[in-house]
mmCIF file of C-alpha atoms in Angstrom:
data_model
loop_
_atom_site.group_PDB
_atom_site.id
_atom_site.type_symbol
_atom_site.label_atom_id
_atom_site.label_comp_id
_atom_site.label_asym_id
_atom_site.label_seq_id
_atom_site.Cartn_x
_atom_site.Cartn_y
_atom_site.Cartn_z
ATOM 1 C CA UNK A 1 -9.451 -30.508 33.683
ATOM 2 C CA UNK A 2 -10.123 -34.146 32.837
ATOM 3 C CA UNK A 3 -8.890 -35.401 29.483
ATOM 4 C CA UNK A 4 -10.666 -37.480 26.871
ATOM 5 C CA UNK A 5 -11.906 -40.709 28.434
ATOM 6 C CA UNK A 6 -12.535 -43.857 26.453
ATOM 7 C CA UNK A 7 -14.147 -47.024 27.726
ATOM 8 C CA UNK A 8 -13.513 -49.866 27.769
ATOM 9 C CA UNK A 9 -9.741 -50.020 27.364
ATOM 10 C CA UNK A 10 -9.760 -53.543 25.962
ATOM 11 C CA UNK A 11 -12.341 -55.685 24.219
ATOM 12 C CA UNK A 12 -12.277 -59.158 22.756
ATOM 13 C CA UNK A 13 -15.154 -60.060 20.467
ATOM 14 C CA UNK A 14 -16.037 -62.879 18.125
ATOM 15 C CA UNK A 15 -16.559 -62.483 14.395
ATOM 16 C CA UNK A 16 -20.128 -61.535 13.609
ATOM 17 C CA UNK A 17 -20.769 -59.849 16.933
ATOM 18 C CA UNK A 18 -21.291 -56.137 17.400
ATOM 19 C CA UNK A 19 -19.498 -53.752 19.722
ATOM 20 C CA UNK A 20 -20.077 -50.303 21.190
ATOM 21 C CA UNK A 21 -17.246 -48.034 22.280
ATOM 22 C CA UNK A 22 -17.682 -44.934 24.385
ATOM 23 C CA UNK A 23 -15.925 -41.580 24.510
ATOM 24 C CA UNK A 24 -16.295 -38.664 26.907
ATOM 25 C CA UNK A 25 -14.687 -35.489 25.545
ATOM 26 C CA UNK A 26 -13.011 -32.713 27.456
ATOM 27 C CA UNK A 27 -15.593 -30.565 29.188
ATOM 28 C CA UNK A 28 -16.715 -27.815 26.830
ATOM 29 C CA UNK A 29 -15.531 -29.572 23.688
ATOM 30 C CA UNK A 30 -18.399 -30.093 21.293
ATOM 31 C CA UNK A 31 -16.564 -31.899 18.511
ATOM 32 C CA UNK A 32 -15.763 -35.591 18.840
ATOM 33 C CA UNK A 33 -13.880 -37.547 16.187
ATOM 34 C CA UNK A 34 -13.075 -41.218 15.893
ATOM 35 C CA UNK A 35 -9.980 -42.786 14.333
ATOM 36 C CA UNK A 36 -8.856 -46.328 13.660
ATOM 37 C CA UNK A 37 -5.182 -47.157 14.170
ATOM 38 C CA UNK A 38 -3.670 -50.316 12.699
ATOM 39 C CA UNK A 39 -0.064 -51.285 11.939
ATOM 40 C CA UNK A 40 -0.832 -51.622 8.235
ATOM 41 C CA UNK A 41 -3.060 -48.631 7.533
ATOM 42 C CA UNK A 42 -1.914 -46.261 10.256
ATOM 43 C CA UNK A 43 -4.339 -43.678 11.600
ATOM 44 C CA UNK A 44 -7.545 -43.344 9.594
ATOM 45 C CA UNK A 45 -10.475 -41.009 10.167
ATOM 46 C CA UNK A 46 -13.820 -42.658 10.835
ATOM 47 C CA UNK A 47 -16.268 -39.832 11.549
ATOM 48 C CA UNK A 48 -16.782 -36.568 13.404
ATOM 49 C CA UNK A 49 -19.719 -35.291 15.393
ATOM 50 C CA UNK A 50 -20.575 -31.779 16.534
ATOM 51 C CA UNK A 51 -23.639 -30.934 18.587
ATOM 52 C CA UNK A 52 -25.151 -34.365 17.931
ATOM 53 C CA UNK A 53 -24.732 -34.056 14.144
ATOM 54 C CA UNK A 54 -22.339 -36.046 12.016
ATOM 55 C CA UNK A 55 -20.361 -33.511 9.997
ATOM 56 C CA UNK A 56 -17.840 -35.798 8.345
ATOM 57 C CA UNK A 57 -17.446 -39.456 7.550
ATOM 58 C CA UNK A 58 -14.403 -41.392 6.398
ATOM 59 C CA UNK A 59 -14.196 -44.237 3.921
ATOM 60 C CA UNK A 60 -15.427 -47.051 6.100
ATOM 61 C CA UNK A 61 -18.297 -49.457 5.446
ATOM 62 C CA UNK A 62 -21.742 -48.832 6.868
ATOM 63 C CA UNK A 63 -21.050 -51.367 9.630
ATOM 64 C CA UNK A 64 -19.252 -48.515 11.366
ATOM 65 C CA UNK A 65 -21.603 -45.977 12.871
ATOM 66 C CA UNK A 66 -21.648 -43.489 15.662
ATOM 67 C CA UNK A 67 -23.692 -40.991 17.532
ATOM 68 C CA UNK A 68 -23.286 -38.093 19.901
ATOM 69 C CA UNK A 69 -25.445 -37.207 22.845
ATOM 70 C CA UNK A 70 -26.541 -33.813 24.113
ATOM 71 C CA UNK A 71 -23.743 -33.825 26.711
ATOM 72 C CA UNK A 72 -21.216 -34.310 23.843
ATOM 73 C CA UNK A 73 -20.395 -37.871 24.848
ATOM 74 C CA UNK A 74 -20.084 -40.111 21.826
ATOM 75 C CA UNK A 75 -20.442 -43.770 21.040
ATOM 76 C CA UNK A 76 -19.147 -45.747 18.136
ATOM 77 C CA UNK A 77 -20.726 -48.992 17.012
ATOM 78 C CA UNK A 78 -19.339 -51.697 14.770
ATOM 79 C CA UNK A 79 -21.739 -54.401 13.657
ATOM 80 C CA UNK A 80 -21.008 -57.808 12.152
ATOM 81 C CA UNK A 81 -17.399 -57.707 13.271
ATOM 82 C CA UNK A 82 -14.674 -58.977 10.964
ATOM 83 C CA UNK A 83 -11.146 -60.042 11.828
ATOM 84 C CA UNK A 84 -9.858 -56.960 10.027
ATOM 85 C CA UNK A 85 -11.676 -54.702 12.473
ATOM 86 C CA UNK A 86 -9.080 -55.531 15.106
ATOM 87 C CA UNK A 87 -7.462 -52.195 15.869
ATOM 88 C CA UNK A 88 -6.940 -49.434 18.362
ATOM 89 C CA UNK A 89 -9.886 -47.044 18.169
ATOM 90 C CA UNK A 90 -9.079 -43.510 19.201
ATOM 91 C CA UNK A 91 -11.408 -40.728 20.123
ATOM 92 C CA UNK A 92 -10.401 -37.074 19.880
ATOM 93 C CA UNK A 93 -12.148 -33.922 20.963
ATOM 94 C CA UNK A 94 -11.843 -30.251 20.104
ATOM 95 C CA UNK A 95 -13.837 -27.094 20.776
ATOM 96 C CA UNK A 96 -14.858 -26.649 17.136
ATOM 97 C CA UNK A 97 -13.102 -27.282 13.846
ATOM 98 C CA UNK A 98 -9.793 -28.521 15.192
ATOM 99 C CA UNK A 99 -7.839 -25.524 13.967
ATOM 100 C CA UNK A 100 -5.910 -25.486 17.247
ATOM 101 C CA UNK A 101 -5.581 -29.250 17.441
ATOM 102 C CA UNK A 102 -7.353 -32.227 18.902
ATOM 103 C CA UNK A 103 -6.939 -33.962 22.244
ATOM 104 C CA UNK A 104 -6.870 -37.736 22.021
ATOM 105 C CA UNK A 105 -7.984 -40.408 24.432
ATOM 106 C CA UNK A 106 -5.985 -43.514 25.283
ATOM 107 C CA UNK A 107 -8.049 -45.628 22.946
ATOM 108 C CA UNK A 108 -9.970 -48.876 23.033
ATOM 109 C CA UNK A 109 -8.045 -51.932 21.865
ATOM 110 C CA UNK A 110 -10.506 -54.173 19.995
ATOM 111 C CA UNK A 111 -9.502 -57.719 19.150
ATOM 112 C CA UNK A 112 -11.790 -59.782 16.944
ATOM 113 C CA UNK A 113 -11.271 -63.543 17.095
ATOM 114 C CA UNK B 1 -6.119 -35.902 -3.321
ATOM 115 C CA UNK B 2 -5.061 -34.698 0.089
ATOM 116 C CA UNK B 3 -2.117 -36.587 1.415
ATOM 117 C CA UNK B 4 0.571 -36.416 4.080
ATOM 118 C CA UNK B 5 3.864 -38.171 3.476
ATOM 119 C CA UNK B 6 6.527 -38.993 6.026
ATOM 120 C CA UNK B 7 9.283 -40.645 3.997
ATOM 121 C CA UNK B 8 11.217 -42.160 6.888
ATOM 122 C CA UNK B 9 9.729 -45.002 8.916
ATOM 123 C CA UNK B 10 12.655 -45.000 11.310
ATOM 124 C CA UNK B 11 15.191 -42.334 12.183
ATOM 125 C CA UNK B 12 18.029 -43.217 14.498
ATOM 126 C CA UNK B 13 20.388 -40.567 15.908
ATOM 127 C CA UNK B 14 22.794 -40.202 18.798
ATOM 128 C CA UNK B 15 22.090 -38.029 21.791
ATOM 129 C CA UNK B 16 23.091 -34.439 21.117
ATOM 130 C CA UNK B 17 22.820 -34.768 17.326
ATOM 131 C CA UNK B 18 20.419 -32.618 15.303
ATOM 132 C CA UNK B 19 17.126 -34.164 14.263
ATOM 133 C CA UNK B 20 14.907 -33.479 11.273
ATOM 134 C CA UNK B 21 11.736 -35.465 10.701
ATOM 135 C CA UNK B 22 10.378 -34.849 7.232
ATOM 136 C CA UNK B 23 6.770 -34.192 6.347
ATOM 137 C CA UNK B 24 5.335 -33.274 2.955
ATOM 138 C CA UNK B 25 1.703 -32.601 2.236
ATOM 139 C CA UNK B 26 -0.570 -32.396 -0.753
ATOM 140 C CA UNK B 27 -3.422 -29.932 -0.374
ATOM 141 C CA UNK B 28 -4.695 -27.158 -2.596
ATOM 142 C CA UNK B 29 -6.126 -25.011 0.192
ATOM 143 C CA UNK B 30 -4.538 -23.216 3.114
ATOM 144 C CA UNK B 31 -3.150 -26.018 5.281
ATOM 145 C CA UNK B 32 -3.567 -26.480 9.013
ATOM 146 C CA UNK B 33 -0.671 -28.702 10.011
ATOM 147 C CA UNK B 34 0.290 -30.402 13.231
ATOM 148 C CA UNK B 35 2.887 -32.700 14.699
ATOM 149 C CA UNK B 36 1.660 -35.324 17.130
ATOM 150 C CA UNK B 37 3.884 -37.523 19.289
ATOM 151 C CA UNK B 38 3.201 -40.912 20.837
ATOM 152 C CA UNK B 39 5.615 -42.010 23.558
ATOM 153 C CA UNK B 40 5.767 -45.681 24.449
ATOM 154 C CA UNK B 41 2.487 -46.818 26.037
ATOM 155 C CA UNK B 42 1.111 -43.276 26.128
ATOM 156 C CA UNK B 43 -1.673 -41.559 24.253
ATOM 157 C CA UNK B 44 -1.205 -39.509 21.112
ATOM 158 C CA UNK B 45 -0.301 -35.953 22.136
ATOM 159 C CA UNK B 46 -0.272 -32.710 20.236
ATOM 160 C CA UNK B 47 3.317 -31.481 19.958
ATOM 161 C CA UNK B 48 3.178 -28.518 17.594
ATOM 162 C CA UNK B 49 0.727 -26.616 15.451
ATOM 163 C CA UNK B 50 1.957 -24.442 12.616
ATOM 164 C CA UNK B 51 -0.565 -21.727 13.423
ATOM 165 C CA UNK B 52 1.166 -21.045 16.747
ATOM 166 C CA UNK B 53 4.746 -20.831 15.470
ATOM 167 C CA UNK B 54 5.831 -22.203 18.825
ATOM 168 C CA UNK B 55 8.732 -24.240 20.142
ATOM 169 C CA UNK B 56 7.843 -27.183 22.358
ATOM 170 C CA UNK B 57 10.477 -29.341 24.080
ATOM 171 C CA UNK B 58 13.042 -27.718 21.791
ATOM 172 C CA UNK B 59 11.196 -28.791 18.633
ATOM 173 C CA UNK B 60 10.224 -26.352 15.896
ATOM 174 C CA UNK B 61 8.500 -26.777 12.560
ATOM 175 C CA UNK B 62 8.200 -24.286 9.757
ATOM 176 C CA UNK B 63 5.553 -24.408 7.096
ATOM 177 C CA UNK B 64 7.061 -24.072 3.620
ATOM 178 C CA UNK B 65 4.201 -23.634 1.185
ATOM 179 C CA UNK B 66 6.503 -23.557 -1.820
ATOM 180 C CA UNK B 67 7.907 -26.991 -1.006
ATOM 181 C CA UNK B 68 4.655 -28.122 0.669
ATOM 182 C CA UNK B 69 6.641 -29.254 3.666
ATOM 183 C CA UNK B 70 6.361 -29.044 7.442
ATOM 184 C CA UNK B 71 9.548 -30.628 8.733
ATOM 185 C CA UNK B 72 10.091 -31.077 12.461
ATOM 186 C CA UNK B 73 13.490 -30.069 13.784
ATOM 187 C CA UNK B 74 15.447 -30.133 17.005
ATOM 188 C CA UNK B 75 19.066 -29.000 17.271
ATOM 189 C CA UNK B 76 20.133 -31.433 20.011
ATOM 190 C CA UNK B 77 18.250 -34.707 20.436
ATOM 191 C CA UNK B 78 17.650 -36.180 23.892
ATOM 192 C CA UNK B 79 16.991 -39.819 24.792
ATOM 193 C CA UNK B 80 13.535 -38.869 26.056
ATOM 194 C CA UNK B 81 12.666 -37.716 22.532
ATOM 195 C CA UNK B 82 12.486 -41.350 21.418
ATOM 196 C CA UNK B 83 8.901 -41.842 20.260
ATOM 197 C CA UNK B 84 6.610 -42.148 17.269
ATOM 198 C CA UNK B 85 5.986 -38.852 15.493
ATOM 199 C CA UNK B 86 3.038 -38.187 13.221
ATOM 200 C CA UNK B 87 2.532 -35.252 10.897
ATOM 201 C CA UNK B 88 -1.131 -34.421 10.324
ATOM 202 C CA UNK B 89 -3.174 -32.160 8.082
ATOM 203 C CA UNK B 90 -6.513 -30.867 9.323
ATOM 204 C CA UNK B 91 -9.009 -30.797 6.478
ATOM 205 C CA UNK B 92 -12.055 -28.596 6.827
ATOM 206 C CA UNK B 93 -15.103 -30.228 5.281
ATOM 207 C CA UNK B 94 -18.786 -29.554 5.969
ATOM 208 C CA UNK B 95 -17.659 -27.027 8.571
ATOM 209 C CA UNK B 96 -15.925 -29.771 10.495
ATOM 210 C CA UNK B 97 -12.345 -30.874 10.581
ATOM 211 C CA UNK B 98 -10.689 -34.223 10.090
ATOM 212 C CA UNK B 99 -7.055 -35.167 10.412
ATOM 213 C CA UNK B 100 -5.131 -36.835 7.623
ATOM 214 C CA UNK B 101 -2.091 -38.481 9.169
ATOM 215 C CA UNK B 102 1.216 -39.458 7.702
ATOM 216 C CA UNK B 103 2.435 -43.002 8.325
ATOM 217 C CA UNK B 104 4.621 -41.864 11.171
ATOM 218 C CA UNK B 105 8.351 -41.787 11.851
ATOM 219 C CA UNK B 106 9.844 -43.668 14.750
ATOM 220 C CA UNK B 107 12.636 -41.615 16.295
ATOM 221 C CA UNK B 108 15.245 -43.520 18.248
ATOM 222 C CA UNK B 109 17.814 -41.472 20.170
ATOM 223 C CA UNK B 110 20.776 -43.549 21.284
ATOM 224 C CA UNK B 111 22.970 -42.648 24.262
#
């Protein structure tokens, strides 16, 4: 079955702009999580959605938001972009709580200039 | 606070040598631990989960609650094992899970 699909693969944005990233989970997976990966901070949890409800949120400013649709697809939005938001954003899906692990997408590489 | 520590940023071994990538965690509950691997230019992949007690690609990991460790081991390293390895703890919160990752260990297997 198809894996986790993230679009776009690459993005270049200017400071102050906003950006929307998309994630399609594995068919049947209802949980979608988002992570930020940077060389300095490593992999950090952003938020997790299940059946269109945000269940968990990491320690990121309110400029980072997300949502999940009825078909489990998820979007992540970052407003008022800062240079420090440059990172690889990863999406992961699982059937439920992640007890058996998460499947990750290839990520969206965001560069803020 | 919940934390995952991988003390080695880089581990370099020769082909055929044993490998041990260290992982220690800090968590008061019953841990759900995983090892993820990221090969060059590939996506993050699940390698092992402690709940399965499995061996994948010759790798094993045993949960030691007394030492709060979940070290990854392989008796004979192969060049194709060269990759970035992440230990992760799945925290259950609000009925959902979230992964706390270690900083990662880069494994380099030399011929």
